Short mmCIF file of N, CA and C in Angstrom, two decimals:
data_model
loop_
_atom_site.label_atom_id
_atom_site.label_comp_id
_atom_site.label_asym_id
_atom_site.label_seq_id
_atom_site.Cartn_x
_atom_site.Cartn_y
_atom_site.Cartn_z
N MET A 54 74.94 118.22 5.44
CA MET A 54 75.72 119.22 4.75
C MET A 54 74.77 119.96 3.82
N GLY A 55 74.81 121.26 3.90
CA GLY A 55 73.96 122.08 3.08
C GLY A 55 74.43 122.12 1.64
N LEU A 56 73.65 122.71 0.81
CA LEU A 56 73.93 122.76 -0.61
C LEU A 56 75.22 123.50 -0.92
N PHE A 57 75.51 124.57 -0.22
CA PHE A 57 76.67 125.40 -0.53
C PHE A 57 77.79 125.24 0.47
N ASP A 58 77.68 124.29 1.38
CA ASP A 58 78.74 124.09 2.37
C ASP A 58 80.04 123.67 1.72
N PHE A 59 79.98 122.89 0.64
CA PHE A 59 81.20 122.47 -0.01
C PHE A 59 81.95 123.66 -0.59
N MET A 60 81.21 124.70 -1.02
CA MET A 60 81.88 125.89 -1.56
C MET A 60 82.59 126.64 -0.44
N ARG A 61 81.96 126.70 0.74
CA ARG A 61 82.58 127.37 1.87
C ARG A 61 83.85 126.64 2.29
N SER A 62 83.79 125.30 2.30
CA SER A 62 84.97 124.54 2.71
C SER A 62 86.09 124.71 1.69
N ASP A 63 85.74 124.83 0.40
CA ASP A 63 86.77 125.07 -0.62
C ASP A 63 87.42 126.43 -0.41
N LYS A 64 86.63 127.45 -0.08
CA LYS A 64 87.18 128.78 0.16
C LYS A 64 88.13 128.76 1.35
N LYS A 65 87.75 128.04 2.41
CA LYS A 65 88.61 127.95 3.59
C LYS A 65 89.92 127.25 3.24
N LYS A 66 89.84 126.21 2.41
CA LYS A 66 91.05 125.50 1.99
C LYS A 66 91.96 126.44 1.19
N GLU A 67 91.36 127.20 0.27
CA GLU A 67 92.14 128.14 -0.54
C GLU A 67 92.81 129.18 0.34
N GLN A 68 92.08 129.71 1.32
CA GLN A 68 92.65 130.71 2.22
C GLN A 68 93.80 130.12 3.02
N ALA A 69 93.64 128.89 3.48
CA ALA A 69 94.70 128.24 4.26
C ALA A 69 95.92 128.00 3.39
N GLU A 70 95.70 127.59 2.13
CA GLU A 70 96.82 127.36 1.22
C GLU A 70 97.56 128.67 0.92
N LYS A 71 96.82 129.75 0.72
CA LYS A 71 97.44 131.05 0.47
C LYS A 71 98.26 131.50 1.66
N ALA A 72 97.72 131.31 2.87
CA ALA A 72 98.44 131.70 4.08
C ALA A 72 99.71 130.87 4.23
N ALA A 73 99.66 129.59 3.94
CA ALA A 73 100.83 128.73 4.04
C ALA A 73 101.87 129.13 3.00
N GLN A 74 101.41 129.43 1.78
CA GLN A 74 102.33 129.84 0.73
C GLN A 74 103.01 131.16 1.09
N LYS A 75 102.25 132.09 1.64
CA LYS A 75 102.80 133.38 2.04
C LYS A 75 103.83 133.20 3.15
N ALA A 76 103.51 132.32 4.11
CA ALA A 76 104.46 132.06 5.20
C ALA A 76 105.74 131.44 4.66
N ALA A 77 105.61 130.52 3.70
CA ALA A 77 106.80 129.89 3.12
C ALA A 77 107.65 130.92 2.39
N GLU A 78 107.00 131.83 1.65
CA GLU A 78 107.74 132.88 0.95
C GLU A 78 108.48 133.79 1.93
N GLN A 79 107.82 134.12 3.05
CA GLN A 79 108.46 134.98 4.05
C GLN A 79 109.65 134.27 4.69
N VAL A 80 109.53 132.97 4.92
CA VAL A 80 110.64 132.22 5.50
C VAL A 80 111.82 132.23 4.53
N GLN A 81 111.52 132.01 3.25
CA GLN A 81 112.59 132.01 2.25
C GLN A 81 113.26 133.37 2.16
N GLN A 82 112.45 134.43 2.19
CA GLN A 82 113.01 135.77 2.11
C GLN A 82 113.87 136.07 3.33
N GLN A 83 113.40 135.68 4.52
CA GLN A 83 114.20 135.91 5.73
C GLN A 83 115.50 135.14 5.68
N ALA A 84 115.42 133.92 5.16
CA ALA A 84 116.64 133.12 5.06
C ALA A 84 117.62 133.75 4.09
N ALA A 85 117.11 134.34 3.00
CA ALA A 85 117.99 134.97 2.01
C ALA A 85 118.55 136.28 2.55
N ASP A 86 117.76 137.03 3.32
CA ASP A 86 118.19 138.32 3.84
C ASP A 86 119.12 138.19 5.04
N ALA A 87 119.03 137.10 5.76
CA ALA A 87 119.84 136.95 6.97
C ALA A 87 121.30 136.77 6.59
N PRO A 88 122.20 137.53 7.25
CA PRO A 88 123.63 137.36 6.94
C PRO A 88 124.13 136.03 7.50
N ALA A 89 125.01 135.44 6.78
CA ALA A 89 125.58 134.16 7.22
C ALA A 89 126.51 134.43 8.39
N PRO A 90 126.48 133.62 9.40
CA PRO A 90 127.39 133.81 10.53
C PRO A 90 128.84 133.61 10.08
N PRO A 91 129.74 134.33 10.70
CA PRO A 91 131.12 134.26 10.25
C PRO A 91 131.73 132.88 10.39
N SER A 92 131.29 132.11 11.32
CA SER A 92 131.89 130.80 11.52
C SER A 92 131.25 129.73 10.65
N ALA A 93 130.26 130.14 9.84
CA ALA A 93 129.55 129.14 9.03
C ALA A 93 130.42 128.70 7.88
N MET A 94 130.51 127.45 7.73
CA MET A 94 131.26 126.88 6.62
C MET A 94 130.28 126.20 5.69
N PRO A 95 130.56 126.06 4.42
CA PRO A 95 129.62 125.46 3.50
C PRO A 95 129.18 124.06 3.94
N GLY A 96 129.96 123.33 4.57
CA GLY A 96 129.58 121.97 4.95
C GLY A 96 129.09 121.89 6.39
N ASP A 97 128.89 123.01 7.06
CA ASP A 97 128.48 123.02 8.47
C ASP A 97 126.99 122.72 8.57
N THR A 98 126.61 121.56 9.09
CA THR A 98 125.20 121.17 9.19
C THR A 98 124.53 121.75 10.42
N GLY A 99 125.26 122.13 11.45
CA GLY A 99 124.68 122.69 12.66
C GLY A 99 123.97 124.00 12.38
N THR A 100 124.53 124.83 11.55
CA THR A 100 123.92 126.11 11.19
C THR A 100 122.67 125.88 10.38
N LYS A 101 122.72 124.90 9.51
CA LYS A 101 121.57 124.60 8.66
C LYS A 101 120.34 124.26 9.51
N TYR A 102 120.52 123.44 10.52
CA TYR A 102 119.41 123.04 11.36
C TYR A 102 118.96 124.19 12.27
N THR A 103 119.86 125.02 12.69
CA THR A 103 119.52 126.17 13.53
C THR A 103 118.66 127.13 12.74
N ASP A 104 119.01 127.39 11.48
CA ASP A 104 118.22 128.28 10.64
C ASP A 104 116.83 127.71 10.39
N SER A 105 116.73 126.41 10.20
CA SER A 105 115.44 125.77 9.97
C SER A 105 114.56 125.89 11.21
N ALA A 106 115.15 125.70 12.37
CA ALA A 106 114.38 125.80 13.61
C ALA A 106 113.88 127.23 13.81
N ALA A 107 114.74 128.21 13.53
CA ALA A 107 114.33 129.61 13.69
C ALA A 107 113.22 129.94 12.69
N ALA A 108 113.35 129.45 11.48
CA ALA A 108 112.33 129.73 10.46
C ALA A 108 111.01 129.08 10.85
N THR A 109 111.07 127.87 11.37
CA THR A 109 109.85 127.18 11.80
C THR A 109 109.19 127.92 12.95
N LYS A 110 110.02 128.37 13.90
CA LYS A 110 109.50 129.10 15.04
C LYS A 110 108.84 130.41 14.59
N ALA A 111 109.46 131.10 13.67
CA ALA A 111 108.91 132.36 13.17
C ALA A 111 107.59 132.11 12.43
N ALA A 112 107.54 131.05 11.64
CA ALA A 112 106.32 130.73 10.92
C ALA A 112 105.20 130.39 11.91
N ALA A 113 105.52 129.65 12.96
CA ALA A 113 104.50 129.30 13.96
C ALA A 113 103.99 130.55 14.66
N GLU A 114 104.88 131.48 14.96
CA GLU A 114 104.45 132.73 15.61
C GLU A 114 103.54 133.54 14.70
N ARG A 115 103.87 133.60 13.41
CA ARG A 115 103.01 134.34 12.47
C ARG A 115 101.64 133.69 12.35
N MET A 116 101.61 132.36 12.30
CA MET A 116 100.33 131.66 12.19
C MET A 116 99.50 131.85 13.46
N ALA A 117 100.16 131.84 14.62
CA ALA A 117 99.43 132.04 15.87
C ALA A 117 98.86 133.45 15.93
N ALA A 118 99.61 134.43 15.41
CA ALA A 118 99.12 135.81 15.43
C ALA A 118 97.96 135.99 14.47
N ALA A 119 97.95 135.26 13.37
CA ALA A 119 96.88 135.38 12.38
C ALA A 119 95.64 134.60 12.77
N ALA A 120 95.77 133.64 13.67
CA ALA A 120 94.63 132.82 14.08
C ALA A 120 93.66 133.65 14.91
N PRO A 121 92.35 133.32 14.82
CA PRO A 121 91.37 134.05 15.63
C PRO A 121 91.61 133.76 17.11
N PRO A 122 91.30 134.72 17.98
CA PRO A 122 91.55 134.50 19.40
C PRO A 122 90.64 133.40 19.95
N LYS A 123 91.16 132.67 20.90
CA LYS A 123 90.38 131.60 21.52
C LYS A 123 89.38 132.19 22.49
N ALA A 124 88.23 131.56 22.56
CA ALA A 124 87.19 132.03 23.46
C ALA A 124 87.60 131.72 24.90
N ALA A 125 87.22 132.61 25.79
CA ALA A 125 87.53 132.40 27.20
C ALA A 125 86.71 131.21 27.72
N PRO A 126 87.26 130.44 28.62
CA PRO A 126 86.49 129.30 29.15
C PRO A 126 85.27 129.80 29.90
N ALA A 127 84.22 129.03 29.79
CA ALA A 127 82.97 129.39 30.45
C ALA A 127 83.14 129.31 31.96
N PRO A 128 82.54 130.25 32.68
CA PRO A 128 82.66 130.19 34.13
C PRO A 128 81.93 128.95 34.66
N PRO A 129 82.41 128.39 35.75
CA PRO A 129 81.75 127.19 36.28
C PRO A 129 80.33 127.51 36.72
N VAL A 130 79.46 126.54 36.51
CA VAL A 130 78.06 126.70 36.87
C VAL A 130 77.93 126.52 38.38
N THR A 131 77.37 127.52 39.02
CA THR A 131 77.18 127.41 40.46
C THR A 131 75.71 127.15 40.73
N ARG A 132 75.46 126.18 41.52
CA ARG A 132 74.09 125.83 41.86
C ARG A 132 73.81 126.31 43.28
N PRO A 133 72.60 126.76 43.51
CA PRO A 133 72.29 127.20 44.87
C PRO A 133 72.32 126.01 45.82
N ALA A 134 72.68 126.29 47.04
CA ALA A 134 72.74 125.23 48.05
C ALA A 134 71.33 124.70 48.29
N PRO A 135 71.20 123.39 48.49
CA PRO A 135 69.86 122.85 48.74
C PRO A 135 69.29 123.43 50.03
N HIS A 136 68.00 123.66 50.01
CA HIS A 136 67.33 124.26 51.16
C HIS A 136 67.12 123.21 52.24
N THR A 137 67.58 123.52 53.43
CA THR A 137 67.35 122.63 54.56
C THR A 137 66.15 123.17 55.32
N PRO A 138 65.08 122.40 55.41
CA PRO A 138 63.90 122.91 56.10
C PRO A 138 64.18 123.15 57.58
N THR A 139 63.61 124.20 58.07
CA THR A 139 63.70 124.52 59.49
C THR A 139 62.29 124.54 60.05
N PRO A 140 62.15 124.53 61.37
CA PRO A 140 60.78 124.59 61.91
C PRO A 140 60.02 125.82 61.46
N ALA A 141 60.72 126.94 61.28
CA ALA A 141 60.04 128.16 60.84
C ALA A 141 59.58 128.06 59.39
N SER A 142 60.40 127.40 58.54
CA SER A 142 60.04 127.32 57.13
C SER A 142 58.95 126.29 56.89
N ALA A 143 58.80 125.34 57.80
CA ALA A 143 57.79 124.31 57.62
C ALA A 143 56.48 124.66 58.34
N ALA A 144 56.39 125.89 58.88
CA ALA A 144 55.20 126.26 59.65
C ALA A 144 53.94 126.25 58.79
N HIS A 145 54.07 126.64 57.53
CA HIS A 145 52.88 126.68 56.68
C HIS A 145 52.33 125.27 56.42
N LYS A 146 53.17 124.26 56.58
CA LYS A 146 52.72 122.90 56.32
C LYS A 146 51.90 122.35 57.49
N ALA A 147 52.05 122.97 58.66
CA ALA A 147 51.35 122.47 59.83
C ALA A 147 49.87 122.86 59.81
N VAL A 148 49.51 123.87 59.01
CA VAL A 148 48.12 124.32 58.95
C VAL A 148 47.39 123.48 57.91
N PRO A 149 46.33 122.78 58.30
CA PRO A 149 45.62 121.96 57.31
C PRO A 149 44.87 122.84 56.31
N ALA A 150 44.81 122.37 55.11
CA ALA A 150 44.10 123.09 54.05
C ALA A 150 42.60 122.96 54.29
N ALA A 151 41.87 123.96 53.83
CA ALA A 151 40.42 123.92 53.97
C ALA A 151 39.89 122.76 53.12
N PRO A 152 38.95 122.00 53.64
CA PRO A 152 38.43 120.87 52.87
C PRO A 152 37.68 121.36 51.63
N MET A 153 37.93 120.67 50.55
CA MET A 153 37.25 121.00 49.29
C MET A 153 35.91 120.29 49.28
N PRO A 154 34.87 121.02 48.90
CA PRO A 154 33.57 120.34 48.83
C PRO A 154 33.58 119.32 47.69
N LYS A 155 33.04 118.15 47.96
CA LYS A 155 33.00 117.12 46.94
C LYS A 155 31.89 117.43 45.95
N PRO A 156 32.18 117.26 44.66
CA PRO A 156 31.12 117.50 43.69
C PRO A 156 30.01 116.47 43.87
N ALA A 157 28.83 116.91 43.62
CA ALA A 157 27.68 116.01 43.76
C ALA A 157 27.82 114.89 42.73
N PRO A 158 27.66 113.65 43.15
CA PRO A 158 27.79 112.56 42.20
C PRO A 158 26.70 112.64 41.13
N LYS A 159 27.14 112.42 39.91
CA LYS A 159 26.18 112.44 38.81
C LYS A 159 25.34 111.18 38.87
N ALA A 160 24.12 111.35 38.56
CA ALA A 160 23.23 110.19 38.53
C ALA A 160 23.63 109.33 37.34
N GLN A 161 24.00 108.10 37.62
CA GLN A 161 24.45 107.20 36.58
C GLN A 161 23.22 106.67 35.83
N ARG A 162 23.27 106.79 34.52
CA ARG A 162 22.17 106.24 33.73
C ARG A 162 22.34 104.73 33.68
N THR A 163 21.25 104.03 33.80
CA THR A 163 21.28 102.57 33.73
C THR A 163 20.26 102.09 32.69
N TYR A 164 20.44 100.86 32.31
CA TYR A 164 19.51 100.24 31.35
C TYR A 164 19.31 98.80 31.80
N THR A 165 18.08 98.37 31.80
CA THR A 165 17.76 96.98 32.15
C THR A 165 17.57 96.21 30.84
N VAL A 166 18.35 95.14 30.69
CA VAL A 166 18.32 94.35 29.46
C VAL A 166 16.97 93.66 29.34
N ARG A 167 16.42 93.73 28.08
CA ARG A 167 15.16 93.06 27.78
C ARG A 167 15.42 91.88 26.86
N SER A 168 14.45 91.05 26.70
CA SER A 168 14.57 89.89 25.82
C SER A 168 14.81 90.36 24.38
N GLY A 169 15.80 89.76 23.71
CA GLY A 169 16.11 90.09 22.32
C GLY A 169 17.13 91.21 22.18
N ASP A 170 17.58 91.80 23.27
CA ASP A 170 18.58 92.89 23.19
C ASP A 170 19.97 92.34 22.90
N SER A 171 20.75 93.17 22.28
CA SER A 171 22.18 92.92 22.11
C SER A 171 22.90 94.22 22.47
N LEU A 172 24.20 94.13 22.72
CA LEU A 172 24.94 95.33 23.11
C LEU A 172 24.91 96.38 21.99
N SER A 173 25.01 95.95 20.74
CA SER A 173 24.98 96.92 19.64
C SER A 173 23.60 97.56 19.52
N ALA A 174 22.52 96.80 19.75
CA ALA A 174 21.17 97.37 19.68
C ALA A 174 20.95 98.37 20.82
N ILE A 175 21.45 98.04 22.02
CA ILE A 175 21.33 98.96 23.16
C ILE A 175 22.14 100.23 22.88
N ALA A 176 23.37 100.07 22.35
CA ALA A 176 24.22 101.23 22.05
C ALA A 176 23.55 102.12 21.00
N ARG A 177 22.92 101.51 19.97
CA ARG A 177 22.26 102.29 18.93
C ARG A 177 21.06 103.05 19.52
N ARG A 178 20.26 102.39 20.33
CA ARG A 178 19.05 102.99 20.88
C ARG A 178 19.37 104.02 21.96
N GLU A 179 20.28 103.71 22.88
CA GLU A 179 20.51 104.56 24.04
C GLU A 179 21.65 105.58 23.84
N LEU A 180 22.66 105.21 23.03
CA LEU A 180 23.82 106.09 22.86
C LEU A 180 23.87 106.75 21.49
N GLY A 181 23.04 106.28 20.56
CA GLY A 181 22.97 106.90 19.24
C GLY A 181 23.98 106.37 18.25
N ASN A 182 24.78 105.37 18.63
CA ASN A 182 25.79 104.84 17.73
C ASN A 182 26.05 103.40 18.12
N GLU A 183 25.74 102.47 17.22
CA GLU A 183 25.90 101.07 17.58
C GLU A 183 27.36 100.66 17.70
N GLY A 184 28.26 101.48 17.16
CA GLY A 184 29.69 101.21 17.28
C GLY A 184 30.21 101.40 18.70
N ARG A 185 29.41 102.01 19.56
CA ARG A 185 29.84 102.24 20.95
C ARG A 185 29.57 101.04 21.85
N TRP A 186 29.18 99.89 21.25
CA TRP A 186 28.91 98.71 22.06
C TRP A 186 30.15 98.27 22.83
N ARG A 187 31.36 98.51 22.28
CA ARG A 187 32.59 98.14 22.98
C ARG A 187 32.75 98.95 24.26
N GLU A 188 32.40 100.24 24.19
CA GLU A 188 32.46 101.11 25.36
C GLU A 188 31.46 100.62 26.42
N LEU A 189 30.28 100.27 25.96
CA LEU A 189 29.24 99.75 26.86
C LEU A 189 29.71 98.45 27.52
N TYR A 190 30.33 97.56 26.75
CA TYR A 190 30.84 96.30 27.27
C TYR A 190 31.96 96.54 28.28
N ALA A 191 32.90 97.49 27.95
CA ALA A 191 34.02 97.77 28.85
C ALA A 191 33.53 98.28 30.20
N MET A 192 32.48 99.11 30.20
CA MET A 192 31.95 99.64 31.46
C MET A 192 31.25 98.58 32.29
N ASN A 193 30.71 97.55 31.63
CA ASN A 193 29.88 96.56 32.32
C ASN A 193 30.46 95.16 32.26
N LYS A 194 31.75 95.03 32.08
CA LYS A 194 32.37 93.71 31.93
C LYS A 194 32.16 92.85 33.18
N GLY A 195 32.15 93.48 34.35
CA GLY A 195 31.92 92.73 35.59
C GLY A 195 30.52 92.13 35.65
N VAL A 196 29.54 92.78 35.04
CA VAL A 196 28.16 92.28 35.05
C VAL A 196 27.96 91.26 33.94
N ILE A 197 28.51 91.57 32.76
CA ILE A 197 28.28 90.74 31.58
C ILE A 197 29.13 89.47 31.60
N GLY A 198 30.40 89.60 32.00
CA GLY A 198 31.30 88.46 31.97
C GLY A 198 32.25 88.57 30.79
N SER A 199 32.89 87.43 30.46
CA SER A 199 33.92 87.45 29.42
C SER A 199 33.38 87.39 28.00
N ASN A 200 32.11 87.06 27.82
CA ASN A 200 31.54 86.95 26.48
C ASN A 200 30.51 88.08 26.29
N PRO A 201 30.79 89.07 25.43
CA PRO A 201 29.86 90.18 25.25
C PRO A 201 28.55 89.78 24.58
N ASP A 202 28.50 88.59 23.97
CA ASP A 202 27.26 88.14 23.33
C ASP A 202 26.29 87.52 24.33
N MET A 203 26.73 87.26 25.53
CA MET A 203 25.90 86.57 26.52
C MET A 203 25.31 87.57 27.53
N ILE A 204 24.32 88.32 27.09
CA ILE A 204 23.60 89.19 28.03
C ILE A 204 22.22 88.60 28.23
N HIS A 205 21.72 88.73 29.43
CA HIS A 205 20.45 88.09 29.78
C HIS A 205 19.44 89.15 30.22
N PRO A 206 18.18 88.92 29.96
CA PRO A 206 17.14 89.86 30.40
C PRO A 206 17.21 90.06 31.92
N GLY A 207 17.05 91.31 32.33
CA GLY A 207 17.08 91.66 33.74
C GLY A 207 18.41 92.22 34.21
N MET A 208 19.48 92.06 33.40
CA MET A 208 20.79 92.63 33.78
C MET A 208 20.68 94.14 33.79
N LYS A 209 21.29 94.78 34.78
CA LYS A 209 21.32 96.24 34.85
C LYS A 209 22.68 96.71 34.36
N LEU A 210 22.68 97.47 33.26
CA LEU A 210 23.93 97.96 32.65
C LEU A 210 24.05 99.47 32.89
N ASN A 211 25.27 99.90 33.24
CA ASN A 211 25.55 101.34 33.35
C ASN A 211 25.83 101.88 31.95
N LEU A 212 25.26 103.02 31.64
CA LEU A 212 25.45 103.63 30.33
C LEU A 212 26.49 104.76 30.44
N PRO A 213 27.38 104.87 29.47
CA PRO A 213 28.35 105.96 29.49
C PRO A 213 27.63 107.29 29.21
N SER A 214 28.21 108.36 29.75
CA SER A 214 27.56 109.66 29.55
C SER A 214 27.89 110.24 28.20
#
């Protein structure tokens, strides 16, 4: 609810109350102006209820006339029929596409582990950042095994680009 929404709702309530009060006044005036039927007796309750029903009906008609018009129902959404492929429409699929030339494989940089090396030392020397040892380990997990601290001289490691 916005900051001033409560003020708008109060205005709507006031307008509705004014409209109801005006309708009630009009009903009372019509009841006072209407001539009493000749057969009406002071104790006749049938006339009393008939007048109330007429007044209620008149008030409902006035309220319906004062109400904003209802929006027309939205037209039903029509969807296009699904396309059924035919031999003519599938003709373009029968022609094979021209083969795409494969890009030349990049030469993978490798490093041969020397005595005293660690993954962080290799990452610092070859990749410029010792924090990239995890990347180096992830690329070479099949060669290194489950323990990244256990690298042996002579292992060939692929270096990330």
